[in-house]
Coordinates of C-alpha atoms in Angstrom, one line a residue:
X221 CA -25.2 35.4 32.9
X222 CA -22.1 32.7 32.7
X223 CA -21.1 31.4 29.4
X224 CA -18.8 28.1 29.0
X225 CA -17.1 28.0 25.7
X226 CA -14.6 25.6 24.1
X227 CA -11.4 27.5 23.5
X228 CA -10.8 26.6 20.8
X229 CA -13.9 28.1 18.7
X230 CA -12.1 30.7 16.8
X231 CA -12.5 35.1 17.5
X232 CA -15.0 33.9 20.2
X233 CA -13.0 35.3 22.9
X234 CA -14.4 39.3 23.4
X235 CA -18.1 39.1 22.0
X236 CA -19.8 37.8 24.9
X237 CA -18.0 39.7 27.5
X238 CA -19.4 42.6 27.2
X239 CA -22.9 41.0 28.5
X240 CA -21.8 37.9 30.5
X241 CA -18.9 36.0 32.7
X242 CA -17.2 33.9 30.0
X243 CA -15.2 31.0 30.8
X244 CA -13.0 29.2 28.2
X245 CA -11.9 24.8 28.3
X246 CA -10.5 22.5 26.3
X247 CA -13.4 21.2 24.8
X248 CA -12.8 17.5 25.8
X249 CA -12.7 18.6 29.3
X250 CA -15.7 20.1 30.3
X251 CA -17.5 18.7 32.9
X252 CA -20.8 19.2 34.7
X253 CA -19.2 20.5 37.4
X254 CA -17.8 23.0 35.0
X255 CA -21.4 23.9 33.4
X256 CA -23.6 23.5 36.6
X257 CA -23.6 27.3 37.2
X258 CA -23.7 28.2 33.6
X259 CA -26.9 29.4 31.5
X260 CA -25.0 28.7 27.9
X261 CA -22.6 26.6 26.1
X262 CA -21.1 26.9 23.2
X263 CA -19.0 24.0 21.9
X264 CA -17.1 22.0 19.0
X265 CA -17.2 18.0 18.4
X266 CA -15.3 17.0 21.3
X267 CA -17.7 17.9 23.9
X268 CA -20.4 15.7 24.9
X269 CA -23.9 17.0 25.1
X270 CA -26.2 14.6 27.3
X271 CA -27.7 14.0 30.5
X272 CA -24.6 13.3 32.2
X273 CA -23.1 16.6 31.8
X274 CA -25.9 18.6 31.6
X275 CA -28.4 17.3 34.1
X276 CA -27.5 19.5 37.1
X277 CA -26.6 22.6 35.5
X278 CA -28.5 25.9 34.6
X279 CA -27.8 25.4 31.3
X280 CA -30.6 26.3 29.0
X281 CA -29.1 26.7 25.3
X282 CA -26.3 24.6 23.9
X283 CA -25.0 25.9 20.3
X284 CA -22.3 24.0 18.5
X285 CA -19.9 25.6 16.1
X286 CA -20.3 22.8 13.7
X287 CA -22.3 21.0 11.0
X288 CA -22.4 17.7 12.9
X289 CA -24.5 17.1 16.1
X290 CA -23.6 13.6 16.7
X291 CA -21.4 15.1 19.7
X292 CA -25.4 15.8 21.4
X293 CA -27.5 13.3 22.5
X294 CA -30.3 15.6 21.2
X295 CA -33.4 13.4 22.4
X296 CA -32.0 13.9 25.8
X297 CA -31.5 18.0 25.8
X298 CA -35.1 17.9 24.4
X299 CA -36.2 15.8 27.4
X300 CA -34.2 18.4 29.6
X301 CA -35.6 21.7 27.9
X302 CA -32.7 22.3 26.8
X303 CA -32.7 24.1 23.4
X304 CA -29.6 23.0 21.4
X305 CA -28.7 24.8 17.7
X306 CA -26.0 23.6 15.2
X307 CA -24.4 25.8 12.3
X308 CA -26.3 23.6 9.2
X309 CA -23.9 24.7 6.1
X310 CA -21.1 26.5 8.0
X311 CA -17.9 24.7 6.6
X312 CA -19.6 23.4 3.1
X313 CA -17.6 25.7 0.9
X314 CA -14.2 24.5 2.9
X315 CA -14.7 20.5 2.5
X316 CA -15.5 21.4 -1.2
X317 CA -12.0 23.4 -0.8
X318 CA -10.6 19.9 0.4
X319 CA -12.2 17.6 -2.0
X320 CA -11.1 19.3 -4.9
X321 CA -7.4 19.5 -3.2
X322 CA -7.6 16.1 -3.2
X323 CA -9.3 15.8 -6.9
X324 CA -6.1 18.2 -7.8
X325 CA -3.5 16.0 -6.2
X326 CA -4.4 13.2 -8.1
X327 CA -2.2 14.5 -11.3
X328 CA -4.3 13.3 -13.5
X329 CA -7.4 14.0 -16.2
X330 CA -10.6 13.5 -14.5
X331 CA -12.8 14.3 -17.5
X332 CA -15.4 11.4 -17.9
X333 CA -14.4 9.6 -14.6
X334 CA -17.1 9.1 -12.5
X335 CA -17.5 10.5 -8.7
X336 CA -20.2 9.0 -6.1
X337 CA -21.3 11.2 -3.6
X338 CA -22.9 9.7 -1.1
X339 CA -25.0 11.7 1.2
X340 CA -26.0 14.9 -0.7
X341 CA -27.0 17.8 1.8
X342 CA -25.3 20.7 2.5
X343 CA -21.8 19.4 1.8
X344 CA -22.5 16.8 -1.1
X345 CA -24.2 19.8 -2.8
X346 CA -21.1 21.7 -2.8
X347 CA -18.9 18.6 -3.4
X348 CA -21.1 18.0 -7.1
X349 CA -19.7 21.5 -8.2
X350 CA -16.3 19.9 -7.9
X351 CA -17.0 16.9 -9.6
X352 CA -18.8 19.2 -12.6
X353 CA -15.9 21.6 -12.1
X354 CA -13.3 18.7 -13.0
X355 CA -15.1 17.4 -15.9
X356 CA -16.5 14.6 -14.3
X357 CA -20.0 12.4 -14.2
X358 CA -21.3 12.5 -11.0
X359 CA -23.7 10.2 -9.5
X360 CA -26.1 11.1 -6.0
X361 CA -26.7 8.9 -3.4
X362 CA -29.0 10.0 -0.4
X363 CA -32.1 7.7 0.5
X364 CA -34.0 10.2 2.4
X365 CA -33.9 13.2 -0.2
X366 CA -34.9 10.4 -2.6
X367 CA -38.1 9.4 -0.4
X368 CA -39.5 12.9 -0.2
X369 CA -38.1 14.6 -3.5
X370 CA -38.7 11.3 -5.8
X371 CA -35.9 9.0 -7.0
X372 CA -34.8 11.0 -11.0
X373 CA -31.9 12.2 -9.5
X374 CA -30.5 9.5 -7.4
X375 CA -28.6 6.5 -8.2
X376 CA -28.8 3.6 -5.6
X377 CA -25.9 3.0 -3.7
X378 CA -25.0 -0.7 -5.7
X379 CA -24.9 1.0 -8.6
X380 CA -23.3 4.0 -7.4
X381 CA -20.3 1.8 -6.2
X382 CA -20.1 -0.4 -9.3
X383 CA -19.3 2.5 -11.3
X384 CA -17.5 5.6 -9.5
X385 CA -13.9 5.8 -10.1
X386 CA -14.2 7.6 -6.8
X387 CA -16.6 7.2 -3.8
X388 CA -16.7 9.9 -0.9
X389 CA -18.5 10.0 1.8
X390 CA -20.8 13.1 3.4
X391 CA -23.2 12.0 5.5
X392 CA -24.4 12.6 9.5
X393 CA -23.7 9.7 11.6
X394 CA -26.9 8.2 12.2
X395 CA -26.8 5.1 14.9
X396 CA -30.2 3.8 14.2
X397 CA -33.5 4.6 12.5
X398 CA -34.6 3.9 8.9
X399 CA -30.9 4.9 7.4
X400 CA -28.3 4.0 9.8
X401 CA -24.9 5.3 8.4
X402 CA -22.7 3.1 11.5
X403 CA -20.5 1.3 9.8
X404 CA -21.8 1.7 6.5
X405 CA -18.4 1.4 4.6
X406 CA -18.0 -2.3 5.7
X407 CA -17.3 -5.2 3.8
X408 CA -20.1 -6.0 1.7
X409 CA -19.5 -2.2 0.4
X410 CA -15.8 -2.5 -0.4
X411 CA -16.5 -5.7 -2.6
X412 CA -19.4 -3.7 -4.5
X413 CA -17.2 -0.9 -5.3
X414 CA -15.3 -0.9 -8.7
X415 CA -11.9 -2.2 -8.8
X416 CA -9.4 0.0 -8.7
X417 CA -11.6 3.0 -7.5
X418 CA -10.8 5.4 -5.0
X419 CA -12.3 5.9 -1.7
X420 CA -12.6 9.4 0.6
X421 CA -14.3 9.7 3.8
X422 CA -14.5 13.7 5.2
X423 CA -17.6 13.3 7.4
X424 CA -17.5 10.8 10.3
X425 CA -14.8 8.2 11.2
X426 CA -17.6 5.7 12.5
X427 CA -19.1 5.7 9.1
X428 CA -16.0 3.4 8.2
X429 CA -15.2 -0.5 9.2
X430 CA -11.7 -0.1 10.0
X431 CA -11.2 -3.7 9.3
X432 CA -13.4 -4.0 6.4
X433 CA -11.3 -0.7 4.4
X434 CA -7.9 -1.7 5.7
X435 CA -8.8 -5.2 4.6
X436 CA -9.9 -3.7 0.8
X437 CA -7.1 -1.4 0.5
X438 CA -4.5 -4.0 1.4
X439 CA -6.6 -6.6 -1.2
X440 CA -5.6 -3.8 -3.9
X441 CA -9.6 -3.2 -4.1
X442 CA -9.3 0.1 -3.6
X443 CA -6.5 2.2 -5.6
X444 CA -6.2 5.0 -2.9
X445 CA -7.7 6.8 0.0
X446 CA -8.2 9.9 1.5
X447 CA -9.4 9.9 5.2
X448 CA -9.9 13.6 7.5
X449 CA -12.2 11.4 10.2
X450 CA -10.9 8.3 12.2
X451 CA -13.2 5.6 13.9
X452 CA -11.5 6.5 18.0
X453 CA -10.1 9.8 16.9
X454 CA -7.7 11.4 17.9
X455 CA -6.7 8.0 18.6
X456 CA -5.4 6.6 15.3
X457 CA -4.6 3.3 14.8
X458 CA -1.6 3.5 13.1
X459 CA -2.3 0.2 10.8
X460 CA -5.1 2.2 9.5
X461 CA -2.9 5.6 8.9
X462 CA -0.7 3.0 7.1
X463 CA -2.2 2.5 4.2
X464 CA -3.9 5.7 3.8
X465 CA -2.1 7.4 1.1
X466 CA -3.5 11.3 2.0
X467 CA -4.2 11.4 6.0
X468 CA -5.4 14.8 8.0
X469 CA -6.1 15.3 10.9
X470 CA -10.5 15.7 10.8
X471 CA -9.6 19.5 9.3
X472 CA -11.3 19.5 6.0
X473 CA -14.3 22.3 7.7
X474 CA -11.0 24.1 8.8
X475 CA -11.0 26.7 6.1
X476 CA -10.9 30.4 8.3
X477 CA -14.4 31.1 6.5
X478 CA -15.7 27.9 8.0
X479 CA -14.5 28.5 11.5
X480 CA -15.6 32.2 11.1
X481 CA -19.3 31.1 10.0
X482 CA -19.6 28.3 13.0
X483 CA -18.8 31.1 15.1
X484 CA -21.2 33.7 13.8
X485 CA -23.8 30.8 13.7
X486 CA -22.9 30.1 17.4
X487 CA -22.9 33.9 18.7
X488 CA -26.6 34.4 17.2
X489 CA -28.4 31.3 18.3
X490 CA -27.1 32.5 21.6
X491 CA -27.7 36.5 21.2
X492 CA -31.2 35.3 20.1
X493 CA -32.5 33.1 23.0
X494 CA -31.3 35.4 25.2
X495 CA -32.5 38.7 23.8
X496 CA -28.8 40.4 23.4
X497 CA -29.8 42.7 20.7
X498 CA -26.3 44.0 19.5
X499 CA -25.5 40.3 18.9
X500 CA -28.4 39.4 16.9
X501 CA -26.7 39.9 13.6
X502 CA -23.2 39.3 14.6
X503 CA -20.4 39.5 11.8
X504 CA -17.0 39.2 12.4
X505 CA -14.4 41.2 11.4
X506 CA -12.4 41.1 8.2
X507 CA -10.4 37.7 8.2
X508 CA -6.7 37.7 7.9
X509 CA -5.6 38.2 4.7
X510 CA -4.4 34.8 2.8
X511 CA -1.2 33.0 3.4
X512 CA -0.2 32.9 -0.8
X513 CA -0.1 35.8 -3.1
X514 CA -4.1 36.8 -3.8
X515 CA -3.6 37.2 -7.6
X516 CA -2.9 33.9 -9.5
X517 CA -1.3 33.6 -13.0
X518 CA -1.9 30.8 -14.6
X519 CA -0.3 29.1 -18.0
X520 CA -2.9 29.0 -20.3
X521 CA -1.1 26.8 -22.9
X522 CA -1.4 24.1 -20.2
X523 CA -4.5 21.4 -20.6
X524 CA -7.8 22.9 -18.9
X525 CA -7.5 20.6 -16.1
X526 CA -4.0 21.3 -15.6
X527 CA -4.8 24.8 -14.9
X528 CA -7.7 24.1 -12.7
X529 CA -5.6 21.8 -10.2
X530 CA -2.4 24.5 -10.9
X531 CA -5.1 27.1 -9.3
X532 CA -6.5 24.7 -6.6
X533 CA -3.4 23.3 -5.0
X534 CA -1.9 27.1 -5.2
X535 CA -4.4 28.1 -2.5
X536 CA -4.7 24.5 -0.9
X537 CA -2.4 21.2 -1.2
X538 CA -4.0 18.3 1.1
X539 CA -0.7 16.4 0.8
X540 CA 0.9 18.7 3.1
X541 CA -1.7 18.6 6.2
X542 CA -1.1 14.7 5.3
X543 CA 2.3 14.5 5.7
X544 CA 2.3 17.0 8.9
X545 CA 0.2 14.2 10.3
X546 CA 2.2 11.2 8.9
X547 CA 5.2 12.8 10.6
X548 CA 3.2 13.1 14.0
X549 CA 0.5 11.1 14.8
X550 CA 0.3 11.6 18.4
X551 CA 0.0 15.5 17.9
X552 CA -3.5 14.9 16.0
X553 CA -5.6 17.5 18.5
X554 CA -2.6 19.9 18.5
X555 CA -2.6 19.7 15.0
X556 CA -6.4 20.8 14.4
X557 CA -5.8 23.3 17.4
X558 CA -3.3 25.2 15.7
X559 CA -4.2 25.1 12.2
X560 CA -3.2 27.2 9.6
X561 CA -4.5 30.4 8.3
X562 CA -6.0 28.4 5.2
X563 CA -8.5 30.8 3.3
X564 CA -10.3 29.8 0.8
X565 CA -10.9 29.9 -3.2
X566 CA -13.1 32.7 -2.8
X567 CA -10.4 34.8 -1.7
X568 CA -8.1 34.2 -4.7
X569 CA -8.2 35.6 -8.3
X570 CA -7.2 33.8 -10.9
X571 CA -5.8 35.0 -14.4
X572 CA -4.1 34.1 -17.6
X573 CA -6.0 31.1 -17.7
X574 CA -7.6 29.9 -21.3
X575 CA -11.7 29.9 -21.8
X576 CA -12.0 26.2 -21.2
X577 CA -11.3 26.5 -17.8
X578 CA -13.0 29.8 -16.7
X579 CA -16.1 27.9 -15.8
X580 CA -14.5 25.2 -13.7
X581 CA -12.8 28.0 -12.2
X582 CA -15.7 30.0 -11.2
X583 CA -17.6 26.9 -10.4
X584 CA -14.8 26.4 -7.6
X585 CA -15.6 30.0 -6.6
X586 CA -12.1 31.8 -7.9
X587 CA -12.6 35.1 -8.9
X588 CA -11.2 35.1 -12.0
X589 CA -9.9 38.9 -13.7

């Protein structure tokens, strides 16, 4: 059995081995010729899935290590017989991690602002616990839960814009069909948000009108921004990294727990179409150990919120993935390909810290002793 595998899916390299002939490529270089003798392939965003590259090949099971399948042209591997599997949920907890960075970096009291989420599956879940966990109201948009689980816990989008002091943004990239999310973020939906309001996009650069948000944020529509997906990525325009005050480099799933899940995710969808019993339940080993002490002190005679962003932004601060980028915009893929060991609020405890911010702590998921 033959194996191609991006090389850049992390602790990958070893498991398969043992069963087939594994060969590891940049994952925006495969090519059929690359796949036409191999039975699997295991990939990340920058591959593309379709016809083209797949057609003439053996392959049989494509598994990406990632939430999004935008990167496959899934009606066409159906049409081939080609059985493709995603990781649904893998890197939730770690763009949670991220928004609340971002929430933290802020400086400011957030109790009784207002967040939109827009798109509320297995990320905007997660990113509502932030929102509760910073005091804030938090309003759902997502059309297609609405349809089949009934409208009580939705807002619509106009009125979810006319009143979030921030917006972000979490949902697939769909091109067509009954909720197309291309472009979305354009004009009409800058000039419905509420002045001053704060905009984040963490799920797709497409989602986003360049020209429509580069247009609202130079108007003084929107107060600030905070962008980890680029429309042409890793391309960036550089007007558009201009006026983006927090900037990364599409790493907000790049928590080591949500690399490590993608994996495990990966390995099993794998293991499981092709019978490899020892791989069925794959874990991985024990992940490095955190970069910052494990054991947090807080001041307690600080405000509540002051502790929960003192904890937040000890374990994660966005603003320096931002200016790593700012500094070096032409090193975007080397960037993400060498990230750093983050790790995330899970592995942290958190003490000293007074009783009205225990919850929000443990709602972030910090231990807390």
């Amino acid at each position: 059995m033959k194996i191609v595998a991006d090389d850049k899916i992390p602790y990958l390299k070893g498991v398969f081995e043992p069963y087939a002939e594994v060969v590891y490529l940049p994952g925006g270089k495969i090519t059929s010729a690359d796949v036409a003798d191999a039975d699997a392939l295991i990939t990340r965003t920058r591959t593309g899935c379709d016809r083209a590259l797949l057609e003439n090949s053996k392959v049989k099971i494509v598994a990406t290590a990632t939430i999004g399948i935008d990167h496959l042209n899934t009606a066409e591997l159906d049409e081939m017989g080609i059985l493709w599997r995603n990781a649904p949920g893998c890197n939730a907890d770690s763009v949670k991690n991220y928004i609340a960075s971002a929430l933290a970096s802020l400086d400011k009291d957030l109790s009784g602002k207002t967040l939109g989420i827009i798109g509320v599956g297995h990320v905007g879940k997660k990113i509502s616990e932030v929102g509760r966990a910073f005091n804030m109201d938090v309003l759902l948009n997502d059309p297609p839960r609405a349809e089949v689980e009934g409208g009580s816990a939705f807002t619509g989008l106009d009125e979810l814009l006319s009143k979030s002091d921030i917006v972000t943004l979490h949902v697939p990239l769909e091109i067509s069909g009954r909720y197309p999310t291309l472009n979305m973020a354009d004009e009409n939906f800058f000039a419905k948000m509420k002045p001053g309001a704060y905009f984040f996009n963490s799920c797709r650069g497409e989602v986003m009108d360049k020209a429509a948000f580069i247009s609202a944020k130079n108007s003084g529509k929107i107060a600030g921004a905070l962008i980890d997906v680029w429309p042409g990525e890793p391309d960036l325009d550089p007007a558009l990294l201009e006026v983006v005050e927090i900037g990364t480099p599409h790493i907000a799933g790049y928590s080591r727990e949500g690399k490590a899940n993608g994996t495990t995710a990966s390995v099993r969808a794998v293991a499981e179409f092709f019978d490899l019993a020892p791989l069925k339940n794959f874990q991985l080993p024990a992940l490095p150990p955190p970069v910052f002490p494990e054991m947090i002190e807080l001041d307690n005679t600080l405000p509540a919120w002051k502790q929960i962003s003192q904890a937040v932004l000890h374990v994660y601060d966005v603003t320096r993935d931002a200016a790593e980028l700012k500094a070096a915009p032409s090193q975007f893929e080397a960037l993400r390909g060498n990230y750093w060991n983050r790790r995330e609020f899970s592995a942290y405890t958190v003490k000293n810290f007074s009783p009205g911010a225990k919850k929000s702590l443990e709602l972030l998921g910090f231990k807390t002793g």
